[in-house]
Amino acid sequence: MSRRSKRRVVDDFMENLYSISLYTTALGSKKRAELQKKVSWAYASPSPKQFGSRLKVVLRRLLHDRHAYVLQKRAKTARSGSNALRDFTNRVTLLHKNESKGANLPTLYVKLAPLDLYDDAAAYKEYAAETMRLIRAAQRTIGSRRYGVIVDVRQNHGGLLRRMFQILSCITRHVRIAWRGVKAQGVRPHSEARLEQSGRSLIIDGASLGVRPPRREAAKIAVLIDGRTASAGEMCAISLIGRPHVKTFGSHTYGIPTFINGFTAKWGTTVGVSAAASYDSRGKRYVGPLIPDRRTRSPVADALAWINRAV
């Protein structure tokens, strides 16, 4: 490849990066020149593996995008996400009075599982459907009584956001989140995408989730987070907070609640970068860690205690 062709390839990469990245908008001319120099250094790599390693260093250290990823083409393996998902036993549990140590309200505990990039999306779809079925069954058991909900997104490092929102929309109709950035979920630049209520269903960027919200809202909702809550897991927490009957418990999250967009680079490498910041129902912007309302090492016990105070 000639020097001119190499320069054109790097220029194309930079154009793609500037068109979607949330973190390039504030770069000055000096930083942009340094960024282009480092990308050229990555493109000079003799192998796909080294190219990916160098590019990841550039995006995370120079651009400071902790959510950025670089994926090489890889052969399909026998690994299936269904095995990992089956490990999330007791993902939906109804805590009665004797089980929650004197609880006044029945409490619905829901654990949201993550989905790794190479897990089976079809298996996660089955997981979501079964989880929603269990939630509906628990709500029928509760009947007309007041109840609380614990949504556990600890160790949820991300995955299929749409499926997670489907599960949440079975719990409450008040699921709200917006993404605003250079290019949010494929919409036009400097616009936004959002999850909102429309009629009897929730819609995300104009497309219905196809899930009927509950007939009765929970009196209180506790959201459990920790240092391994990241990406889509953090967005699930953001979509619930901002209301007086919702509180978060645990420790601060990993800090990458940004919407990812990507493009293809050298050797068929997929590059993903943060394209939009997340906003809760109050309009508060998130690009870093979520800080819980109550820091605690025993979030389940503390959440139950809060739920069962006078409401």
PDB file of C-alpha atoms in Angstrom:
ATOM      1  CA  MET A   1       0.000   0.000   0.000  1.00  0.00           C
ATOM      2  CA  SER A   2       1.382   3.409  -0.969  1.00  0.00           C
ATOM      3  CA  ARG A   3       1.927   6.208   1.542  1.00  0.00           C
ATOM      4  CA  ARG A   4      -0.955   8.157   0.037  1.00  0.00           C
ATOM      5  CA  SER A   5      -3.294   5.156   0.343  1.00  0.00           C
ATOM      6  CA  LYS A   6      -2.273   4.627   3.959  1.00  0.00           C
ATOM      7  CA  ARG A   7      -2.980   8.269   4.729  1.00  0.00           C
ATOM      8  CA  ARG A   8      -6.392   8.011   3.064  1.00  0.00           C
ATOM      9  CA  VAL A   9      -7.260   4.929   5.154  1.00  0.00           C
ATOM     10  CA  VAL A  10      -6.300   6.740   8.353  1.00  0.00           C
ATOM     11  CA  ASP A  11      -8.279   9.809   7.289  1.00  0.00           C
ATOM     12  CA  ASP A  12     -11.349   7.618   6.706  1.00  0.00           C
ATOM     13  CA  PHE A  13     -10.939   6.143  10.186  1.00  0.00           C
ATOM     14  CA  MET A  14     -10.690   9.615  11.739  1.00  0.00           C
ATOM     15  CA  GLU A  15     -13.767  10.790   9.847  1.00  0.00           C
ATOM     16  CA  ASN A  16     -15.779   7.833  11.167  1.00  0.00           C
ATOM     17  CA  LEU A  17     -14.491   8.462  14.673  1.00  0.00           C
ATOM     18  CA  TYR A  18     -15.304  12.189  14.669  1.00  0.00           C
ATOM     19  CA  SER A  19     -18.777  11.551  13.251  1.00  0.00           C
ATOM     20  CA  ILE A  20     -19.943   9.401  16.182  1.00  0.00           C
ATOM     21  CA  SER A  21     -17.624   9.725  19.197  1.00  0.00           C
ATOM     22  CA  LEU A  22     -18.909  11.602  22.241  1.00  0.00           C
ATOM     23  CA  TYR A  23     -15.350  12.364  23.361  1.00  0.00           C
ATOM     24  CA  THR A  24     -13.931  13.954  20.187  1.00  0.00           C
ATOM     25  CA  THR A  25     -16.228  16.990  20.275  1.00  0.00           C
ATOM     26  CA  ALA A  26     -14.157  18.770  22.954  1.00  0.00           C
ATOM     27  CA  LEU A  27     -10.721  18.015  21.461  1.00  0.00           C
ATOM     28  CA  GLY A  28      -8.563  20.963  20.448  1.00  0.00           C
ATOM     29  CA  SER A  29      -6.393  21.039  17.325  1.00  0.00           C
ATOM     30  CA  LYS A  30      -3.292  19.862  19.228  1.00  0.00           C
ATOM     31  CA  LYS A  31      -5.100  16.855  20.700  1.00  0.00           C
ATOM     32  CA  ARG A  32      -6.629  16.007  17.319  1.00  0.00           C
ATOM     33  CA  ALA A  33      -3.198  16.002  15.696  1.00  0.00           C
ATOM     34  CA  GLU A  34      -1.853  13.761  18.468  1.00  0.00           C
ATOM     35  CA  LEU A  35      -4.835  11.433  18.098  1.00  0.00           C
ATOM     36  CA  GLN A  36      -4.301  11.119  14.338  1.00  0.00           C
ATOM     37  CA  LYS A  37      -0.602  10.412  14.876  1.00  0.00           C
ATOM     38  CA  LYS A  38      -1.395   7.605  17.313  1.00  0.00           C
ATOM     39  CA  VAL A  39      -4.034   6.132  14.987  1.00  0.00           C
ATOM     40  CA  SER A  40      -1.409   6.104  12.207  1.00  0.00           C
ATOM     41  CA  TRP A  41       0.889   4.267  14.622  1.00  0.00           C
ATOM     42  CA  ALA A  42      -1.842   1.662  15.183  1.00  0.00           C
ATOM     43  CA  TYR A  43      -2.425   1.312  11.441  1.00  0.00           C
ATOM     44  CA  ALA A  44       1.295   0.566  10.953  1.00  0.00           C
ATOM     45  CA  SER A  45       0.854  -2.676  12.938  1.00  0.00           C
ATOM     46  CA  PRO A  46       1.987  -5.810  11.063  1.00  0.00           C
ATOM     47  CA  SER A  47      -0.776  -8.061  12.459  1.00  0.00           C
ATOM     48  CA  PRO A  48      -4.497  -7.805  13.327  1.00  0.00           C
ATOM     49  CA  LYS A  49      -3.808  -8.660  16.964  1.00  0.00           C
ATOM     50  CA  GLN A  50      -1.247  -5.901  17.389  1.00  0.00           C
ATOM     51  CA  PHE A  51      -3.490  -3.460  15.511  1.00  0.00           C
ATOM     52  CA  GLY A  52      -6.344  -4.181  17.905  1.00  0.00           C
ATOM     53  CA  SER A  53      -4.117  -3.833  20.970  1.00  0.00           C
ATOM     54  CA  ARG A  54      -2.661  -0.517  19.832  1.00  0.00           C
ATOM     55  CA  LEU A  55      -6.022   0.900  18.820  1.00  0.00           C
ATOM     56  CA  LYS A  56      -7.540  -0.007  22.192  1.00  0.00           C
ATOM     57  CA  VAL A  57      -4.704   1.859  23.928  1.00  0.00           C
ATOM     58  CA  VAL A  58      -5.324   4.938  21.754  1.00  0.00           C
ATOM     59  CA  LEU A  59      -9.091   4.999  22.373  1.00  0.00           C
ATOM     60  CA  ARG A  60      -8.937   4.388  26.109  1.00  0.00           C
ATOM     61  CA  ARG A  61      -5.848   6.350  27.120  1.00  0.00           C
ATOM     62  CA  LEU A  62      -5.757   9.224  24.668  1.00  0.00           C
ATOM     63  CA  LEU A  63      -9.470   9.627  23.982  1.00  0.00           C
ATOM     64  CA  HIS A  64     -10.339   8.589  27.589  1.00  0.00           C
ATOM     65  CA  ASP A  65     -13.240   6.438  26.380  1.00  0.00           C
ATOM     66  CA  ARG A  66     -13.434   3.602  28.913  1.00  0.00           C
ATOM     67  CA  HIS A  67     -16.389   2.091  27.070  1.00  0.00           C
ATOM     68  CA  ALA A  68     -14.546   1.797  23.735  1.00  0.00           C
ATOM     69  CA  TYR A  69     -13.860  -1.699  22.406  1.00  0.00           C
ATOM     70  CA  VAL A  70     -11.993  -3.281  19.510  1.00  0.00           C
ATOM     71  CA  LEU A  71     -13.153  -6.691  18.284  1.00  0.00           C
ATOM     72  CA  GLN A  72     -11.281  -8.890  15.851  1.00  0.00           C
ATOM     73  CA  LYS A  73     -13.000 -11.304  13.507  1.00  0.00           C
ATOM     74  CA  ARG A  74     -13.144 -14.667  15.216  1.00  0.00           C
ATOM     75  CA  ALA A  75     -14.481 -18.100  14.479  1.00  0.00           C
ATOM     76  CA  LYS A  76     -17.663 -19.260  16.159  1.00  0.00           C
ATOM     77  CA  THR A  77     -17.116 -21.377  19.221  1.00  0.00           C
ATOM     78  CA  ALA A  78     -19.243 -23.973  20.934  1.00  0.00           C
ATOM     79  CA  ARG A  79     -19.826 -21.601  23.847  1.00  0.00           C
ATOM     80  CA  SER A  80     -23.457 -20.678  24.428  1.00  0.00           C
ATOM     81  CA  GLY A  81     -24.836 -17.967  26.632  1.00  0.00           C
ATOM     82  CA  SER A  82     -27.587 -20.305  27.842  1.00  0.00           C
ATOM     83  CA  ASN A  83     -25.173 -22.014  30.261  1.00  0.00           C
ATOM     84  CA  ALA A  84     -24.182 -18.694  31.834  1.00  0.00           C
ATOM     85  CA  LEU A  85     -27.806 -17.593  32.071  1.00  0.00           C
ATOM     86  CA  ARG A  86     -28.826 -20.789  33.848  1.00  0.00           C
ATOM     87  CA  ASP A  87     -26.352 -19.841  36.603  1.00  0.00           C
ATOM     88  CA  PHE A  88     -28.691 -16.998  37.609  1.00  0.00           C
ATOM     89  CA  THR A  89     -30.862 -19.186  39.805  1.00  0.00           C
ATOM     90  CA  ASN A  90     -33.711 -17.595  41.779  1.00  0.00           C
ATOM     91  CA  ARG A  91     -33.765 -14.690  39.322  1.00  0.00           C
ATOM     92  CA  VAL A  92     -37.343 -13.930  40.372  1.00  0.00           C
ATOM     93  CA  THR A  93     -38.261 -14.540  44.017  1.00  0.00           C
ATOM     94  CA  LEU A  94     -41.271 -13.448  46.044  1.00  0.00           C
ATOM     95  CA  LEU A  95     -40.148 -12.654  49.578  1.00  0.00           C
ATOM     96  CA  HIS A  96     -42.983 -13.245  52.037  1.00  0.00           C
ATOM     97  CA  LYS A  97     -43.102 -12.047  55.619  1.00  0.00           C
ATOM     98  CA  ASN A  98     -41.280 -15.019  57.157  1.00  0.00           C
ATOM     99  CA  GLU A  99     -38.603 -14.941  54.438  1.00  0.00           C
ATOM    100  CA  SER A 100     -37.767 -11.262  54.801  1.00  0.00           C
ATOM    101  CA  LYS A 101     -37.499 -11.224  58.604  1.00  0.00           C
ATOM    102  CA  GLY A 102     -40.676  -9.458  59.570  1.00  0.00           C
ATOM    103  CA  ALA A 103     -41.358  -7.631  56.328  1.00  0.00           C
ATOM    104  CA  ASN A 104     -44.701  -5.843  56.202  1.00  0.00           C
ATOM    105  CA  LEU A 105     -44.945  -5.840  52.408  1.00  0.00           C
ATOM    106  CA  PRO A 106     -44.444  -8.772  50.075  1.00  0.00           C
ATOM    107  CA  THR A 107     -41.339  -7.971  48.046  1.00  0.00           C
ATOM    108  CA  LEU A 108     -40.588  -9.080  44.500  1.00  0.00           C
ATOM    109  CA  TYR A 109     -36.861  -9.706  43.935  1.00  0.00           C
ATOM    110  CA  VAL A 110     -35.707  -9.641  40.293  1.00  0.00           C
ATOM    111  CA  LYS A 111     -32.126 -10.378  39.199  1.00  0.00           C
ATOM    112  CA  LEU A 112     -31.133  -9.072  35.746  1.00  0.00           C
ATOM    113  CA  ALA A 113     -28.475 -11.201  34.068  1.00  0.00           C
ATOM    114  CA  PRO A 114     -25.847  -9.732  31.699  1.00  0.00           C
ATOM    115  CA  LEU A 115     -25.106 -10.919  28.181  1.00  0.00           C
ATOM    116  CA  ASP A 116     -21.520 -11.103  26.932  1.00  0.00           C
ATOM    117  CA  LEU A 117     -20.838 -10.109  23.350  1.00  0.00           C
ATOM    118  CA  TYR A 118     -20.277 -13.741  22.343  1.00  0.00           C
ATOM    119  CA  ASP A 119     -23.205 -15.255  24.211  1.00  0.00           C
ATOM    120  CA  ASP A 120     -26.222 -16.633  22.393  1.00  0.00           C
ATOM    121  CA  ALA A 121     -28.768 -13.841  21.803  1.00  0.00           C
ATOM    122  CA  ALA A 122     -31.519 -16.419  21.207  1.00  0.00           C
ATOM    123  CA  ALA A 123     -30.860 -17.895  24.656  1.00  0.00           C
ATOM    124  CA  TYR A 124     -31.115 -14.450  26.211  1.00  0.00           C
ATOM    125  CA  LYS A 125     -34.448 -13.907  24.464  1.00  0.00           C
ATOM    126  CA  GLU A 126     -35.704 -17.123  26.101  1.00  0.00           C
ATOM    127  CA  TYR A 127     -34.300 -15.968  29.428  1.00  0.00           C
ATOM    128  CA  ALA A 128     -36.139 -12.637  29.155  1.00  0.00           C
ATOM    129  CA  ALA A 129     -39.423 -14.326  28.223  1.00  0.00           C
ATOM    130  CA  GLU A 130     -39.180 -16.778  31.138  1.00  0.00           C
ATOM    131  CA  THR A 131     -38.226 -13.989  33.567  1.00  0.00           C
ATOM    132  CA  MET A 132     -41.258 -11.935  32.491  1.00  0.00           C
ATOM    133  CA  ARG A 133     -43.484 -14.998  32.938  1.00  0.00           C
ATOM    134  CA  LEU A 134     -42.178 -15.459  36.496  1.00  0.00           C
ATOM    135  CA  ILE A 135     -42.744 -11.758  37.278  1.00  0.00           C
ATOM    136  CA  ARG A 136     -46.351 -11.939  36.024  1.00  0.00           C
ATOM    137  CA  ALA A 137     -46.960 -15.059  38.130  1.00  0.00           C
ATOM    138  CA  ALA A 138     -45.574 -13.356  41.247  1.00  0.00           C
ATOM    139  CA  GLN A 139     -47.736 -10.271  40.624  1.00  0.00           C
ATOM    140  CA  ARG A 140     -50.831 -12.492  40.371  1.00  0.00           C
ATOM    141  CA  THR A 141     -49.886 -14.093  43.682  1.00  0.00           C
ATOM    142  CA  ILE A 142     -49.560 -10.649  45.297  1.00  0.00           C
ATOM    143  CA  GLY A 143     -52.983  -9.680  43.988  1.00  0.00           C
ATOM    144  CA  SER A 144     -54.369  -6.388  45.278  1.00  0.00           C
ATOM    145  CA  ARG A 145     -51.892  -6.046  48.159  1.00  0.00           C
ATOM    146  CA  ARG A 146     -49.277  -3.310  48.241  1.00  0.00           C
ATOM    147  CA  TYR A 147     -45.826  -4.620  47.474  1.00  0.00           C
ATOM    148  CA  GLY A 148     -42.200  -3.619  46.968  1.00  0.00           C
ATOM    149  CA  VAL A 149     -39.654  -4.556  44.314  1.00  0.00           C
ATOM    150  CA  ILE A 150     -35.900  -5.134  44.435  1.00  0.00           C
ATOM    151  CA  VAL A 151     -34.187  -4.916  41.024  1.00  0.00           C
ATOM    152  CA  ASP A 152     -30.689  -6.387  41.283  1.00  0.00           C
ATOM    153  CA  VAL A 153     -28.252  -5.259  38.564  1.00  0.00           C
ATOM    154  CA  ARG A 154     -25.114  -6.117  40.514  1.00  0.00           C
ATOM    155  CA  GLN A 155     -22.523  -7.870  38.302  1.00  0.00           C
ATOM    156  CA  ASN A 156     -24.575  -6.901  35.243  1.00  0.00           C
ATOM    157  CA  HIS A 157     -21.855  -5.655  32.909  1.00  0.00           C
ATOM    158  CA  GLY A 158     -24.173  -5.102  29.938  1.00  0.00           C
ATOM    159  CA  GLY A 159     -25.790  -6.817  26.996  1.00  0.00           C
ATOM    160  CA  LEU A 160     -29.063  -6.637  25.117  1.00  0.00           C
ATOM    161  CA  LEU A 161     -30.606  -3.409  26.362  1.00  0.00           C
ATOM    162  CA  ARG A 162     -33.957  -3.995  24.648  1.00  0.00           C
ATOM    163  CA  ARG A 163     -34.480  -7.341  26.421  1.00  0.00           C
ATOM    164  CA  MET A 164     -33.571  -5.836  29.790  1.00  0.00           C
ATOM    165  CA  PHE A 165     -36.029  -2.981  29.266  1.00  0.00           C
ATOM    166  CA  GLN A 166     -38.729  -5.514  28.383  1.00  0.00           C
ATOM    167  CA  ILE A 167     -38.198  -7.139  31.778  1.00  0.00           C
ATOM    168  CA  LEU A 168     -38.259  -3.764  33.556  1.00  0.00           C
ATOM    169  CA  SER A 169     -41.469  -2.750  31.791  1.00  0.00           C
ATOM    170  CA  CYS A 170     -43.154  -5.762  33.446  1.00  0.00           C
ATOM    171  CA  ILE A 171     -42.206  -4.274  36.809  1.00  0.00           C
ATOM    172  CA  THR A 172     -43.168  -0.613  36.301  1.00  0.00           C
ATOM    173  CA  ARG A 173     -44.541   1.663  33.594  1.00  0.00           C
ATOM    174  CA  HIS A 174     -42.207   4.438  34.795  1.00  0.00           C
ATOM    175  CA  VAL A 175     -39.122   3.362  32.846  1.00  0.00           C
ATOM    176  CA  ARG A 176     -37.527   6.442  31.282  1.00  0.00           C
ATOM    177  CA  ILE A 177     -34.130   7.121  29.743  1.00  0.00           C
ATOM    178  CA  ALA A 178     -32.780   9.294  26.921  1.00  0.00           C
ATOM    179  CA  TRP A 179     -29.490   9.282  25.027  1.00  0.00           C
ATOM    180  CA  ARG A 180     -28.078  12.494  23.615  1.00  0.00           C
ATOM    181  CA  GLY A 181     -24.808  12.849  21.754  1.00  0.00           C
ATOM    182  CA  VAL A 182     -23.139  13.131  18.400  1.00  0.00           C
ATOM    183  CA  LYS A 183     -25.190  10.245  17.046  1.00  0.00           C
ATOM    184  CA  ALA A 184     -27.631   8.521  19.354  1.00  0.00           C
ATOM    185  CA  GLN A 185     -28.755   5.069  18.216  1.00  0.00           C
ATOM    186  CA  GLY A 186     -28.562   5.875  14.522  1.00  0.00           C
ATOM    187  CA  VAL A 187     -30.698   9.022  14.641  1.00  0.00           C
ATOM    188  CA  ARG A 188     -29.496  12.224  13.029  1.00  0.00           C
ATOM    189  CA  PRO A 189     -26.462  14.034  14.549  1.00  0.00           C
ATOM    190  CA  HIS A 190     -27.017  16.139  17.680  1.00  0.00           C
ATOM    191  CA  SER A 191     -30.444  14.542  18.176  1.00  0.00           C
ATOM    192  CA  GLU A 192     -31.609  12.039  20.782  1.00  0.00           C
ATOM    193  CA  ALA A 193     -33.196   8.651  21.260  1.00  0.00           C
ATOM    194  CA  ARG A 194     -35.386   7.798  24.241  1.00  0.00           C
ATOM    195  CA  LEU A 195     -37.387   5.137  26.027  1.00  0.00           C
ATOM    196  CA  GLU A 196     -40.824   6.466  26.941  1.00  0.00           C
ATOM    197  CA  GLN A 197     -44.459   5.604  27.547  1.00  0.00           C
ATOM    198  CA  SER A 198     -46.850   5.566  24.583  1.00  0.00           C
ATOM    199  CA  GLY A 199     -50.390   4.400  25.253  1.00  0.00           C
ATOM    200  CA  ARG A 200     -50.240   1.053  27.053  1.00  0.00           C
ATOM    201  CA  SER A 201     -46.752   0.157  25.890  1.00  0.00           C
ATOM    202  CA  LEU A 202     -43.188   1.398  26.212  1.00  0.00           C
ATOM    203  CA  ILE A 203     -41.406   2.495  23.043  1.00  0.00           C
ATOM    204  CA  ILE A 204     -37.683   2.884  22.420  1.00  0.00           C
ATOM    205  CA  ASP A 205     -36.721   5.280  19.631  1.00  0.00           C
ATOM    206  CA  GLY A 206     -40.184   4.882  18.083  1.00  0.00           C
ATOM    207  CA  ALA A 207     -40.289   1.063  18.242  1.00  0.00           C
ATOM    208  CA  SER A 208     -42.621  -0.662  20.717  1.00  0.00           C
ATOM    209  CA  LEU A 209     -41.171  -3.083  23.257  1.00  0.00           C
ATOM    210  CA  GLY A 210     -44.356  -5.114  22.912  1.00  0.00           C
ATOM    211  CA  VAL A 211     -44.794  -5.606  26.660  1.00  0.00           C
ATOM    212  CA  ARG A 212     -47.879  -4.665  28.667  1.00  0.00           C
ATOM    213  CA  PRO A 213     -46.919  -2.773  31.875  1.00  0.00           C
ATOM    214  CA  PRO A 214     -48.251  -3.957  35.259  1.00  0.00           C
ATOM    215  CA  ARG A 215     -51.787  -3.060  36.352  1.00  0.00           C
ATOM    216  CA  ARG A 216     -50.587  -1.970  39.776  1.00  0.00           C
ATOM    217  CA  GLU A 217     -47.392  -0.104  40.574  1.00  0.00           C
ATOM    218  CA  ALA A 218     -45.075  -1.148  43.396  1.00  0.00           C
ATOM    219  CA  ALA A 219     -45.101   1.049  46.495  1.00  0.00           C
ATOM    220  CA  LYS A 220     -41.291   1.217  46.477  1.00  0.00           C
ATOM    221  CA  ILE A 221     -38.526   0.033  44.140  1.00  0.00           C
ATOM    222  CA  ALA A 222     -34.977  -0.603  45.355  1.00  0.00           C
ATOM    223  CA  VAL A 223     -32.172  -0.900  42.779  1.00  0.00           C
ATOM    224  CA  LEU A 224     -29.006  -2.776  43.791  1.00  0.00           C
ATOM    225  CA  ILE A 225     -25.728  -1.730  42.125  1.00  0.00           C
ATOM    226  CA  ASP A 226     -22.019  -2.438  42.589  1.00  0.00           C
ATOM    227  CA  GLY A 227     -18.628  -1.932  40.958  1.00  0.00           C
ATOM    228  CA  ARG A 228     -19.374  -4.557  38.303  1.00  0.00           C
ATOM    229  CA  THR A 229     -22.586  -2.869  37.179  1.00  0.00           C
ATOM    230  CA  ALA A 230     -21.669  -1.406  33.793  1.00  0.00           C
ATOM    231  CA  SER A 231     -22.966  -0.316  30.386  1.00  0.00           C
ATOM    232  CA  ALA A 232     -26.531  -1.625  29.873  1.00  0.00           C
ATOM    233  CA  GLY A 233     -26.663  -2.582  33.565  1.00  0.00           C
ATOM    234  CA  GLU A 234     -26.077   1.057  34.503  1.00  0.00           C
ATOM    235  CA  MET A 235     -28.655   2.212  31.946  1.00  0.00           C
ATOM    236  CA  CYS A 236     -31.251  -0.065  33.558  1.00  0.00           C
ATOM    237  CA  ALA A 237     -30.579   1.619  36.897  1.00  0.00           C
ATOM    238  CA  ILE A 238     -30.717   5.097  35.306  1.00  0.00           C
ATOM    239  CA  SER A 239     -34.068   4.291  33.653  1.00  0.00           C
ATOM    240  CA  LEU A 240     -35.646   3.680  37.069  1.00  0.00           C
ATOM    241  CA  ILE A 241     -34.157   6.391  39.280  1.00  0.00           C
ATOM    242  CA  GLY A 242     -35.319   9.974  39.654  1.00  0.00           C
ATOM    243  CA  ARG A 243     -38.585   9.311  41.503  1.00  0.00           C
ATOM    244  CA  PRO A 244     -39.271   9.510  45.260  1.00  0.00           C
ATOM    245  CA  HIS A 245     -40.350   5.858  45.508  1.00  0.00           C
ATOM    246  CA  VAL A 246     -37.066   4.576  43.954  1.00  0.00           C
ATOM    247  CA  LYS A 247     -33.702   4.354  45.746  1.00  0.00           C
ATOM    248  CA  THR A 248     -30.348   2.758  44.923  1.00  0.00           C
ATOM    249  CA  PHE A 249     -28.284   0.635  47.314  1.00  0.00           C
ATOM    250  CA  GLY A 250     -24.772  -0.808  47.221  1.00  0.00           C
ATOM    251  CA  SER A 251     -21.584   0.779  45.873  1.00  0.00           C
ATOM    252  CA  HIS A 252     -20.694   3.016  42.914  1.00  0.00           C
ATOM    253  CA  THR A 253     -20.887   1.451  39.458  1.00  0.00           C
ATOM    254  CA  TYR A 254     -18.101   0.894  36.920  1.00  0.00           C
ATOM    255  CA  GLY A 255     -18.908   4.148  35.130  1.00  0.00           C
ATOM    256  CA  ILE A 256     -19.635   3.548  31.427  1.00  0.00           C
ATOM    257  CA  PRO A 257     -23.360   4.383  31.021  1.00  0.00           C
ATOM    258  CA  THR A 258     -22.836   5.594  27.444  1.00  0.00           C
ATOM    259  CA  PHE A 259     -24.521   4.399  24.268  1.00  0.00           C
ATOM    260  CA  ILE A 260     -22.129   2.619  21.892  1.00  0.00           C
ATOM    261  CA  ASN A 261     -21.925   3.043  18.135  1.00  0.00           C
ATOM    262  CA  GLY A 262     -19.339   1.474  15.858  1.00  0.00           C
ATOM    263  CA  PHE A 263     -17.776   1.008  12.459  1.00  0.00           C
ATOM    264  CA  THR A 264     -15.440  -1.385  10.635  1.00  0.00           C
ATOM    265  CA  ALA A 265     -11.706  -0.689  10.408  1.00  0.00           C
ATOM    266  CA  LYS A 266      -8.600  -2.472   9.068  1.00  0.00           C
ATOM    267  CA  TRP A 267      -8.684  -6.294   8.807  1.00  0.00           C
ATOM    268  CA  GLY A 268     -12.439  -6.271   9.405  1.00  0.00           C
ATOM    269  CA  THR A 269     -11.926  -5.075  12.967  1.00  0.00           C
ATOM    270  CA  THR A 270     -15.058  -3.705  14.645  1.00  0.00           C
ATOM    271  CA  VAL A 271     -14.469  -0.484  16.579  1.00  0.00           C
ATOM    272  CA  GLY A 272     -17.052   0.679  19.108  1.00  0.00           C
ATOM    273  CA  VAL A 273     -16.961   4.076  20.837  1.00  0.00           C
ATOM    274  CA  SER A 274     -19.215   6.040  23.171  1.00  0.00           C
ATOM    275  CA  ALA A 275     -21.680   7.948  20.994  1.00  0.00           C
ATOM    276  CA  ALA A 276     -24.213   9.329  23.484  1.00  0.00           C
ATOM    277  CA  ALA A 277     -24.581  10.144  27.168  1.00  0.00           C
ATOM    278  CA  SER A 278     -27.517   8.810  29.213  1.00  0.00           C
ATOM    279  CA  TYR A 279     -30.151  11.046  30.857  1.00  0.00           C
ATOM    280  CA  ASP A 280     -32.626  10.029  33.558  1.00  0.00           C
ATOM    281  CA  SER A 281     -36.255  11.167  33.943  1.00  0.00           C
ATOM    282  CA  ARG A 282     -35.113  14.415  35.613  1.00  0.00           C
ATOM    283  CA  GLY A 283     -32.760  15.267  32.747  1.00  0.00           C
ATOM    284  CA  LYS A 284     -29.611  14.499  34.750  1.00  0.00           C
ATOM    285  CA  ARG A 285     -26.661  13.539  32.520  1.00  0.00           C
ATOM    286  CA  TYR A 286     -24.549  10.416  33.131  1.00  0.00           C
ATOM    287  CA  VAL A 287     -21.158   9.578  31.610  1.00  0.00           C
ATOM    288  CA  GLY A 288     -19.441   8.275  34.754  1.00  0.00           C
ATOM    289  CA  PRO A 289     -20.185   6.071  37.781  1.00  0.00           C
ATOM    290  CA  LEU A 290     -23.600   6.061  39.467  1.00  0.00           C
ATOM    291  CA  ILE A 291     -23.381   6.837  43.183  1.00  0.00           C
ATOM    292  CA  PRO A 292     -25.944   4.916  45.277  1.00  0.00           C
ATOM    293  CA  ASP A 293     -28.386   6.723  47.530  1.00  0.00           C
ATOM    294  CA  ARG A 294     -27.138   4.460  50.304  1.00  0.00           C
ATOM    295  CA  ARG A 295     -23.659   2.947  50.352  1.00  0.00           C
ATOM    296  CA  THR A 296     -23.845  -0.425  52.040  1.00  0.00           C
ATOM    297  CA  ARG A 297     -22.242  -3.851  52.173  1.00  0.00           C
ATOM    298  CA  SER A 298     -25.606  -5.499  52.795  1.00  0.00           C
ATOM    299  CA  PRO A 299     -27.812  -3.967  50.072  1.00  0.00           C
ATOM    300  CA  VAL A 300     -30.558  -6.623  50.133  1.00  0.00           C
ATOM    301  CA  ALA A 301     -31.146  -6.282  53.885  1.00  0.00           C
ATOM    302  CA  ASP A 302     -31.026  -2.492  53.766  1.00  0.00           C
ATOM    303  CA  ALA A 303     -33.339  -2.396  50.728  1.00  0.00           C
ATOM    304  CA  LEU A 304     -35.880  -4.601  52.547  1.00  0.00           C
ATOM    305  CA  ALA A 305     -35.685  -2.376  55.619  1.00  0.00           C
ATOM    306  CA  TRP A 306     -36.352   0.724  53.491  1.00  0.00           C
ATOM    307  CA  ILE A 307     -39.232  -0.926  51.599  1.00  0.00           C
ATOM    308  CA  ASN A 308     -40.922  -1.931  54.834  1.00  0.00           C
ATOM    309  CA  ARG A 309     -40.845   1.467  56.485  1.00  0.00           C
ATOM    310  CA  ALA A 310     -44.168   3.349  56.600  1.00  0.00           C
ATOM    311  CA  VAL A 311     -45.275   4.146  53.035  1.00  0.00           C
TER     312      VAL A 311
END
